[in-house]
Short mmCIF file of C-alpha atoms in Angstrom, two decimals:
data_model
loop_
_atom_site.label_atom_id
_atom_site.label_comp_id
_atom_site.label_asym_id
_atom_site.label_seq_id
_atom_site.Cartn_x
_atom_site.Cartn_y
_atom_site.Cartn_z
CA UNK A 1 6.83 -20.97 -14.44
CA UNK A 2 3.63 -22.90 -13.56
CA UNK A 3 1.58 -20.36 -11.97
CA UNK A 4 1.15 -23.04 -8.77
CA UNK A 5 4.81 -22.82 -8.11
CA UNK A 6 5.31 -19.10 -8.77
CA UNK A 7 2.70 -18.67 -5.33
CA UNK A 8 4.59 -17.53 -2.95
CA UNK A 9 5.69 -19.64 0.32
CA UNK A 10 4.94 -16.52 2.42
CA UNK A 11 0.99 -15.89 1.09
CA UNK A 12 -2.23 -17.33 2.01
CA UNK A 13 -6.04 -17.97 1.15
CA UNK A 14 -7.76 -14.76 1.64
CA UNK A 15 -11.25 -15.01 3.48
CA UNK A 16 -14.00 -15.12 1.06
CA UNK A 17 -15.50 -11.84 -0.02
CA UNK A 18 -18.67 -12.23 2.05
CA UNK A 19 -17.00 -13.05 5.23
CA UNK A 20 -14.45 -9.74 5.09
CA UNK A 21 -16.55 -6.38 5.85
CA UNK A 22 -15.60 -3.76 4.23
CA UNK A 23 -13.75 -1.78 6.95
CA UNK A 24 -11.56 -3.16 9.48
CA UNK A 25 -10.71 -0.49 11.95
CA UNK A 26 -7.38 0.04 13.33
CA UNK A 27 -6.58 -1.30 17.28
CA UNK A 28 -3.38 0.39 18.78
CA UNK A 29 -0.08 -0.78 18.29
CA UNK A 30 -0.09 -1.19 14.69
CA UNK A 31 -2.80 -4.05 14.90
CA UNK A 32 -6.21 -4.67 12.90
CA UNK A 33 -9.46 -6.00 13.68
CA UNK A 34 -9.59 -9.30 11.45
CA UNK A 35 -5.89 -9.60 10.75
CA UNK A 36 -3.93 -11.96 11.81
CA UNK A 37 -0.80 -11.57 12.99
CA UNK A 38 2.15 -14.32 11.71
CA UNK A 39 5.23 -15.21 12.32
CA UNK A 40 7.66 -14.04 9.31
CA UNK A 41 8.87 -17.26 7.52
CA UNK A 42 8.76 -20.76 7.34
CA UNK A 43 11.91 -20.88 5.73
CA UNK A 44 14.41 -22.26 8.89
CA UNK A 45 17.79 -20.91 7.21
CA UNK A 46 16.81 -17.63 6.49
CA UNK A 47 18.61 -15.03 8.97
CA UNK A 48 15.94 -12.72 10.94
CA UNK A 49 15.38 -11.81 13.89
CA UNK A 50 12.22 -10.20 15.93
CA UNK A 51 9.60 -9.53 13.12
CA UNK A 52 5.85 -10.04 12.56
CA UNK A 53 3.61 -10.24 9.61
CA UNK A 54 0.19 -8.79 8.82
CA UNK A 55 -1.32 -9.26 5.39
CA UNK A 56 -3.66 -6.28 5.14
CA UNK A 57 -5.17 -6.86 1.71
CA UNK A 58 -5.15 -10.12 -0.27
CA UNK A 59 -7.43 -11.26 -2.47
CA UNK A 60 -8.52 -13.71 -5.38
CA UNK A 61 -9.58 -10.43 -7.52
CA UNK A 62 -6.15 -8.38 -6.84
CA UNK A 63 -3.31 -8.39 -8.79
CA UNK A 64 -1.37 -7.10 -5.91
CA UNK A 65 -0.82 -7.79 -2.08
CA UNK A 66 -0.58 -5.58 0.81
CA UNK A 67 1.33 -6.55 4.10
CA UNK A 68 2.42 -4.62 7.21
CA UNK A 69 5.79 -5.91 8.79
CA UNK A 70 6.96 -5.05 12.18
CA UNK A 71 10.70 -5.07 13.27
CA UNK A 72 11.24 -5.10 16.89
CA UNK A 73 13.73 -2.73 18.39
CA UNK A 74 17.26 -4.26 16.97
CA UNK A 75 15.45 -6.43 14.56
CA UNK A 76 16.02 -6.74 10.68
CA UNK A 77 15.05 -8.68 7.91
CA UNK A 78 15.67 -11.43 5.93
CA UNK A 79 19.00 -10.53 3.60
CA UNK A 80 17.36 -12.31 0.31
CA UNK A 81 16.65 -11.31 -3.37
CA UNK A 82 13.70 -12.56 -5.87
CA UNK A 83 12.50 -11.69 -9.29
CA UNK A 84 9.20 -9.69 -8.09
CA UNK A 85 9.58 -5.90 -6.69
CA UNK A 86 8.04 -4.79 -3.33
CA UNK A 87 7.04 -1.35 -3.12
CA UNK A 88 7.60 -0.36 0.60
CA UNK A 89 6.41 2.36 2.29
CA UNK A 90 7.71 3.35 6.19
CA UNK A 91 4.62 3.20 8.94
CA UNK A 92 6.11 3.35 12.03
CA UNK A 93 9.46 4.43 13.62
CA UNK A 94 12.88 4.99 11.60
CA UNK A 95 15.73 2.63 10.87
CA UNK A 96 17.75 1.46 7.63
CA UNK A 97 17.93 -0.48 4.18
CA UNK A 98 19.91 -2.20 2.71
CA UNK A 99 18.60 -2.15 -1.54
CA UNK A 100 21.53 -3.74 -3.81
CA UNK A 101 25.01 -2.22 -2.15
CA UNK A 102 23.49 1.10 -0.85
CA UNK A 103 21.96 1.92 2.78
CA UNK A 104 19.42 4.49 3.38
CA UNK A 105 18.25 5.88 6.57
CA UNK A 106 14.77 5.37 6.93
CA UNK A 107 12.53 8.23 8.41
CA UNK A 108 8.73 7.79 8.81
CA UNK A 109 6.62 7.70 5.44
CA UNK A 110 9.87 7.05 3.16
CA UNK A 111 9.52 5.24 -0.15
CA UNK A 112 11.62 2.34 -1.18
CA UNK A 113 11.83 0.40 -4.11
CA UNK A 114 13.45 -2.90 -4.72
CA UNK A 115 14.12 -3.88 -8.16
CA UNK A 116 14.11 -7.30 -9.24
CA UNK A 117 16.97 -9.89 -8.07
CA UNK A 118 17.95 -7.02 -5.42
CA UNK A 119 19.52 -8.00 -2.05
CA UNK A 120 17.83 -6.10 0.48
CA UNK A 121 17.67 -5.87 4.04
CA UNK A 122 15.85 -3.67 6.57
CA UNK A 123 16.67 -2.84 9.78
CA UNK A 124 15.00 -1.15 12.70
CA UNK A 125 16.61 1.61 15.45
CA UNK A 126 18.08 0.07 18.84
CA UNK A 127 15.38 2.17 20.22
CA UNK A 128 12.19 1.63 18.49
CA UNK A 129 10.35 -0.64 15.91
CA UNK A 130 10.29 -0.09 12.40
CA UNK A 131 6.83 -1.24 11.09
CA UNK A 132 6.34 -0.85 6.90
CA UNK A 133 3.92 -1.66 4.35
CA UNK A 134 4.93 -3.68 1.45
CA UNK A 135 2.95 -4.03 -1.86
CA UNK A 136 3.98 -7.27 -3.65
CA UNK A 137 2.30 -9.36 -6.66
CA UNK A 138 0.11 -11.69 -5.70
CA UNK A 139 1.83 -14.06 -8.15
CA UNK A 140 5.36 -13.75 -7.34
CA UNK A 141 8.84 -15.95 -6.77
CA UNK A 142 10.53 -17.51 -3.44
CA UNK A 143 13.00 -15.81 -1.93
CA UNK A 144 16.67 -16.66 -2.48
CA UNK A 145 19.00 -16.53 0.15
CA UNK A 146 22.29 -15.20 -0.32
CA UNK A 147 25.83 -17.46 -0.15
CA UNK A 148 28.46 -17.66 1.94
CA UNK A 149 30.23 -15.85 -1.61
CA UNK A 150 27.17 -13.22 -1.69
CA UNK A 151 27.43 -12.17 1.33
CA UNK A 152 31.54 -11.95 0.76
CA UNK A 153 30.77 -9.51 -2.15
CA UNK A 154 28.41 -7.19 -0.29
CA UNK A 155 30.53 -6.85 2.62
CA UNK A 156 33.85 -5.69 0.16
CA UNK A 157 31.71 -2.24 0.81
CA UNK A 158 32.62 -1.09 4.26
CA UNK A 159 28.89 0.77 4.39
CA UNK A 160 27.38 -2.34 3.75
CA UNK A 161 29.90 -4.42 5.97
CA UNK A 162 28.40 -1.80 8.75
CA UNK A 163 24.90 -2.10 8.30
CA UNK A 164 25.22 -6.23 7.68
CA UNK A 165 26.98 -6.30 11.57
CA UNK A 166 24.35 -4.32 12.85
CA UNK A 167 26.44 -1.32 13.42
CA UNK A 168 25.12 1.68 10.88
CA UNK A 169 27.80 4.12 10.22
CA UNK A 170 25.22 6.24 9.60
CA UNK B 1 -11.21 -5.87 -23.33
CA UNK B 2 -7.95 -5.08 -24.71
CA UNK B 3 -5.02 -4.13 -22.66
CA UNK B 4 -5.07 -0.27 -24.26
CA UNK B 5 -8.95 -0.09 -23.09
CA UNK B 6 -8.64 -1.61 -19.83
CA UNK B 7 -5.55 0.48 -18.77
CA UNK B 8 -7.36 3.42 -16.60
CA UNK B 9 -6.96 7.00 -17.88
CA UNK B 10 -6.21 7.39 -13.96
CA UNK B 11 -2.82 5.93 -14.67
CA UNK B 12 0.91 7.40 -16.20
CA UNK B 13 3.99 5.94 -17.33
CA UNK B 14 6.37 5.26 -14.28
CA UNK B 15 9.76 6.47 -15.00
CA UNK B 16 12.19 4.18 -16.19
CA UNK B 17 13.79 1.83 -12.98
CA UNK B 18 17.20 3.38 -13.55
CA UNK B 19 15.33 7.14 -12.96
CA UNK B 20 13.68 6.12 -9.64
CA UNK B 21 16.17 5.84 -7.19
CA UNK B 22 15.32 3.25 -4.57
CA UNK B 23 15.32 5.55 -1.72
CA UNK B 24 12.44 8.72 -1.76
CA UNK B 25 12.40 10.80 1.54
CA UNK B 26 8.80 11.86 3.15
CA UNK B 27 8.53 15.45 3.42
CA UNK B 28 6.51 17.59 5.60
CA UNK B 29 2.99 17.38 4.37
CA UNK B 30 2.11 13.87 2.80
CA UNK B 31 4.42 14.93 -0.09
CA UNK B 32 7.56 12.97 -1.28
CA UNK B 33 10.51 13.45 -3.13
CA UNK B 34 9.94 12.68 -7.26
CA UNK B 35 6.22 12.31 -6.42
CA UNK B 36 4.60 14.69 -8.14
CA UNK B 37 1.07 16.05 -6.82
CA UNK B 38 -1.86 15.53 -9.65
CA UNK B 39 -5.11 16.63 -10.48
CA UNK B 40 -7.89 14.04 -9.39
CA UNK B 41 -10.03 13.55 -12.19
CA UNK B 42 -9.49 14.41 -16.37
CA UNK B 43 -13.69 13.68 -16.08
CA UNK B 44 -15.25 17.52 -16.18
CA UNK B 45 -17.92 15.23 -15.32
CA UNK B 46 -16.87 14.05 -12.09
CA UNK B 47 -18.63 16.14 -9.39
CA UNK B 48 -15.72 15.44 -6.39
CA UNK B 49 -14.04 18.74 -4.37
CA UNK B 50 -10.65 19.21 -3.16
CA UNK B 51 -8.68 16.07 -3.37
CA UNK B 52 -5.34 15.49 -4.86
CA UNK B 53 -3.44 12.51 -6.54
CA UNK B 54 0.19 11.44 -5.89
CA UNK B 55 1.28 8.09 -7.14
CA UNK B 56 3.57 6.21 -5.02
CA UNK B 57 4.33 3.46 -7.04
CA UNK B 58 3.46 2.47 -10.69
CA UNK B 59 5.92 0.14 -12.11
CA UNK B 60 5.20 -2.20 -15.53
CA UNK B 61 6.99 -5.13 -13.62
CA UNK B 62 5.01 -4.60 -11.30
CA UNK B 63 0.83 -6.02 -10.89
CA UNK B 64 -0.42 -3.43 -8.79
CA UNK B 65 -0.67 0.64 -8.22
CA UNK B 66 0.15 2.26 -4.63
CA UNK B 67 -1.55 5.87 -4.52
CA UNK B 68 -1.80 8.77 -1.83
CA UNK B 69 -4.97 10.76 -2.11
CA UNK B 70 -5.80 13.36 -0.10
CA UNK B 71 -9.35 15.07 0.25
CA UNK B 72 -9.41 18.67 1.73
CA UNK B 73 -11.08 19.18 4.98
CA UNK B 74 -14.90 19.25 4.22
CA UNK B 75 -14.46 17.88 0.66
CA UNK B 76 -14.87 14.47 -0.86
CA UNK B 77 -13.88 11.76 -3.43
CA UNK B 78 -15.82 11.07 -6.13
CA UNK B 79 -18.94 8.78 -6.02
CA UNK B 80 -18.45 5.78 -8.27
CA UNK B 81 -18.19 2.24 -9.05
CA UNK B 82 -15.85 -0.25 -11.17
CA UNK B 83 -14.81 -3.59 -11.85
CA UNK B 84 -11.40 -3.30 -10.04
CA UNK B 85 -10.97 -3.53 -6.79
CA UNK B 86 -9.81 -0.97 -3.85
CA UNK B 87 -7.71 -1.44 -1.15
CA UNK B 88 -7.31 1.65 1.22
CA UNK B 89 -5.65 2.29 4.24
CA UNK B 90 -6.02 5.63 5.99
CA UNK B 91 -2.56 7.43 6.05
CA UNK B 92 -3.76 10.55 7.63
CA UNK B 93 -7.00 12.36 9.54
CA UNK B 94 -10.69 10.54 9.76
CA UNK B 95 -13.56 11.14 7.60
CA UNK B 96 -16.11 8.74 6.62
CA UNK B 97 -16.37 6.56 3.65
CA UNK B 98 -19.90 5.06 1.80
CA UNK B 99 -18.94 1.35 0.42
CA UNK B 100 -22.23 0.03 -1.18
CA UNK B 101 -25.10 0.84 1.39
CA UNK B 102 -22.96 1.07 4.17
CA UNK B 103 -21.43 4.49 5.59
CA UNK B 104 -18.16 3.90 7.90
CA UNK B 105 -16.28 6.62 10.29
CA UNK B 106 -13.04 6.11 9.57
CA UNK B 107 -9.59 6.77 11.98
CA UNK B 108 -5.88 6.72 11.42
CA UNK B 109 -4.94 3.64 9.80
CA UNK B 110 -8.35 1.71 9.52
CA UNK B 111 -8.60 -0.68 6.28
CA UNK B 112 -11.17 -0.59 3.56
CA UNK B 113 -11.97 -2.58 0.76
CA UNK B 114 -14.17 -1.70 -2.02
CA UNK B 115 -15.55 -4.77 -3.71
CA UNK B 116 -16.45 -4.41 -7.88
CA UNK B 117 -18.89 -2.50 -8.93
CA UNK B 118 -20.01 -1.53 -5.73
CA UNK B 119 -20.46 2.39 -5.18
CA UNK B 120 -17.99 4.13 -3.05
CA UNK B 121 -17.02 7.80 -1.65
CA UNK B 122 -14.85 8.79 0.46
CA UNK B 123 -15.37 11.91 2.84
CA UNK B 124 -12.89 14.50 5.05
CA UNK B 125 -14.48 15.78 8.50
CA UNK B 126 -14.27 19.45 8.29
CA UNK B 127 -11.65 20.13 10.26
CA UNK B 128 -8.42 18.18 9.39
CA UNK B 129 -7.60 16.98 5.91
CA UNK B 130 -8.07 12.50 5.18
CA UNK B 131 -5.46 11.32 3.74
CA UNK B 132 -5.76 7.36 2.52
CA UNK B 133 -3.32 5.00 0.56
CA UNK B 134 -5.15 3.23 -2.02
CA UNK B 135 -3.85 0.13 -4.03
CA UNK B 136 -5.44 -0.72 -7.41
CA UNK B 137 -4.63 -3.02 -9.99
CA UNK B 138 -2.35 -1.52 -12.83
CA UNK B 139 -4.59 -2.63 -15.45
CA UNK B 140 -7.97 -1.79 -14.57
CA UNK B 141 -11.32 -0.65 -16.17
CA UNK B 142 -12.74 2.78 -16.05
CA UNK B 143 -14.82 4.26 -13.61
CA UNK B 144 -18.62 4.43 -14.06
CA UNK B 145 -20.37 7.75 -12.58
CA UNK B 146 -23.62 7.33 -11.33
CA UNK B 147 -27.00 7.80 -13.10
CA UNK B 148 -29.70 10.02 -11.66
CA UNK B 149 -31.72 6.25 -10.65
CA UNK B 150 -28.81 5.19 -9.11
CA UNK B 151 -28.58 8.31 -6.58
CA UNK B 152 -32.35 8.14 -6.38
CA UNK B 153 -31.54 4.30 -5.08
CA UNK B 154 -28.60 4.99 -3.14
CA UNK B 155 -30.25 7.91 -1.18
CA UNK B 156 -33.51 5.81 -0.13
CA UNK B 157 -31.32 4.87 2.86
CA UNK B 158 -31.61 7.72 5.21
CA UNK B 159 -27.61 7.33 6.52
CA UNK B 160 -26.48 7.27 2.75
CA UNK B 161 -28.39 10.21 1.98
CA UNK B 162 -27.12 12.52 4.88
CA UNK B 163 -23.72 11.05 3.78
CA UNK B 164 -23.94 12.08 0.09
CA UNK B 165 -25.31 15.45 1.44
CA UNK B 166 -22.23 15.69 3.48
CA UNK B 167 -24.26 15.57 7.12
CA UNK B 168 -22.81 12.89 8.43
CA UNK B 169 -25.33 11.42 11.50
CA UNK B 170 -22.76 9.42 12.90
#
C-alpha cells in the first residue's frame, strides 16, 4: 500500500520541531498545555459515544504515535478492527475491553494489546471516565467497521453479547 | 546503518503474540504482570544511579517501544544523547529533567520530548521515586555518553550545572 493511503484518517501534521518546547506540563483533568483536544472520528457510521482525543506525541521523526483517549462515564469505543496493533495502557478510572471474543475488566495502569485484524471495544464504568494511552504506528491502516454478520458472530458469546449491550456481566 | 547495528542493545525479543495475552493487570508498585523488571544500562560506563527498566510493549509488528523507567528517590537517568527520538510522559512522582540547555521541574503526567542528539537526564526529587513512560522507536541507534568537553560545555550554564550536580535551584 502507497504509503499516502496507509496514513491514517484519524492522524495529523505535527507542529514543527521548533514551535513544540520540550515539556508540556500537565493541566487537571487529564488535559495538556499545547494539546489539542478532538473530537474522536470523522467517520459518521462508526458507533461511539462520549469520547475525546488527545495526540500527545506525533512526529515526522517517530515511528510511533502516542494519544490519550477519554471515555465519558457510560461511553465506549468504536467496535472496529485494522491491520496495525495499539498498545494501550489504562490512565484514568476502570472499565472494560472487548480484544477478539474476550472481555477484561480494566483497573488503573492495565496493559492491553490488540493484535492485528482484532475487534476491540472499550468501555468506561457508569460511574467514572476511563481515559487510556494508546501507542500506534505512525504509518498505519483505516479502521474497518464490523457487519451486520460480524457483529452476529461476536454476540453467539453471551460475555460478549453482555459487554456489546452495555451490560458487563462482570 | 544496517538493521543489526541500528537495533539498540537497550532492546529484547518480545515474546511471541500467542505468549502475551492481551490483558496484563497493574500491580501495586508500577509493576505488571509478564513485565519483567531490568537492569538499566549493559554500559559499565554509564555513570546513572538507581533506576530500573520494564518494557511495556516491544512487538516486531509493531514501529515503536513503550517503556516504564523508574529512578529511585535522589537518583538519576543517565546523561546522553542519540539520533532517536524520546517521548516521555511522567507516570509517577516529579523530578526534574535537563533537555539540551534547558532544566524542567516536572509533575504527574507532564510531557517531554527529547529531540536527536540533544543531551538529556532525567532526575527524582529526594523524597518520592519518578516514574516516566518513555516511547522510542524499535529500531534505533545507540546512545552516545558524553565527553569530558561536552560536560565542560554543558555545565557553563549555571542551572545545568547545579542540575548535573544534583542541586536543583528551582
Amino acid at each position: 500500500m502507497p504509503k499516502a493511503q496507509a496514513k491514517t484518517h484519524g492522524s495529523f501534521p505535527a507542529p514543527p520541531m521548533n514551535e513544540r518546547p520540550p515539556h508540556r506540563a500537565a493541566r487537571d483533568d487529564f488535559r495538556w498545555d499545547g494539546v489539542e483536544m478532538r473530537p474522536y472520528k470523522e467517520d459518521a457510521r462508526a458507533l461511539h459515544k462520549a469520547i475525546t482525543r488527545q495526540v500527545l506525541f506525533s512526529d515526522p521523526a517517530m515511528a510511533g504515535e502516542l494519544r490519550y483517549f477519554e471515555v465519558a462515564p457510560g461511553g465506549f469505543s468504536t467496535l472496529e478492527r485494522h491491520q496495525h496493533m495499539h498498545a494501550v495502557l489504562i490512565l484514568r478510572g476502570r472499565g472494560q475491553c472487548l480484544v477478539g471474543d474476550e472481555v477484561k475488566t480494566l483497573e488503573t495502569r492495565d496493559l492491553v494489546t490488540v493484535p492485528p485484524m482484532t475487534w476491540h471495544q472499550f468501555r468506561a464504568t457508569r460511574d467514572e471516565p476511563l481515559g487510556f494511552l494508546c501507542m500506534v504506528d505512525a504509518q498505519r491502516d483505516k479502521p474497518q467497521l464490523p457487519e451486520a454478520e460480524d457483529v452476529a458472530r461476536l454476540r453467539r458469546n453471551p460475555a460478549v453479547a453482555a459487554f456489546l449491550d452495555g451490560k458487563p456481566s462482570a
